[in-house]
């Protein structure tokens, strides 16, 4: 192989590093590198010197090439400063002084970490997971402290740092995660918001969480709070589902299984059902009048949700509330109470166009990041992994 090709393959940018020898062994490539003499600036007195003092061989891990790891032996020079008599190692870009792999392998491993798990990234680059974690932990990812006009606050179950839930702050209009907080407590969120410049914040989208609302009102005064559409509609599906489960409980085995498998079918918007599915739904609804009642309430809410605009939303909302109130189903009474409590925030969601698409996008980002970070118990690492994924994806986009 040509020397310059090897240098390129190893991602080495130092002009004075060259190949002494390269051998292909059954389980690895072995590359010996040396450096040419180059004038050095003494790190102690800044004088220039070319006087070589001694050599040292440093063993470095290179990339994986054709499924074989590249082991590098680098003969490094130690220089002597003729002015102050200090000795020092030459400076090289290809490897940090205390590292055992080349900078380009580190970069590759970190990039893989942005799209996959630590374990996979380590395997692909032939690095041990522990070493990769050490490199990752040393990196610092800056978060913005000036918050944008529209933010979303959402929780997710990250199970890190001894807290089940973590909170994500996202920029709605720029579709990015701004920060990740260690828990979902009022104080934590309030303290976070107070630590930022929030003078631009006008709109906050959140789920129906009292602690989010409290924190926002305490820290930001009176921004426009919008209930996240997915979060409030989810309550309706859950209410329907609780009735389905209750009915299912008393069924014979075969019917019970059929009912259990129909969860998603019952959730589906009525107008999206095929004829065959409609028939199936009808059969299910005949099993119990309560299920039929719950299903009809769900449809009413679903229709209101999907077909209302800022003019018709309020009227439809009142109708939905009355329908839920008139029903005999406790689960829907609860939904009604929640909806009443969040009336203003829910209705706001029809007035402003940011909601579904983006919030869902952020939720998916978090979901994927969460899946990739599964088992990361350390909160700082979890947070960094989520933000790092975003950075890598942006760079690759
Ligand atoms: Zn010196």
Coordinates of N, CA and C and ligand atoms in Angstrom, one line a residue, residues 42 44-45 81 84, ligand 1:
X42 N 9.5 25.4 22.4 CA 9.5 24.9 23.8 C 8.3 25.4 24.5
X44 N 7.9 25.6 27.6 CA 8.3 26.2 28.8 C 8.8 27.7 28.6
X45 N 9.7 27.8 27.6 CA 10.3 29.2 27.4 C 10.0 29.8 26.1
X81 N 15.2 21.5 24.8 CA 15.3 22.9 24.6 C 16.7 23.3 25.0
X84 N 16.4 26.4 27.8 CA 16.1 26.2 29.3 C 16.3 24.8 29.7
Ligands
LIG1 ZN1 12.8 26.1 26.8

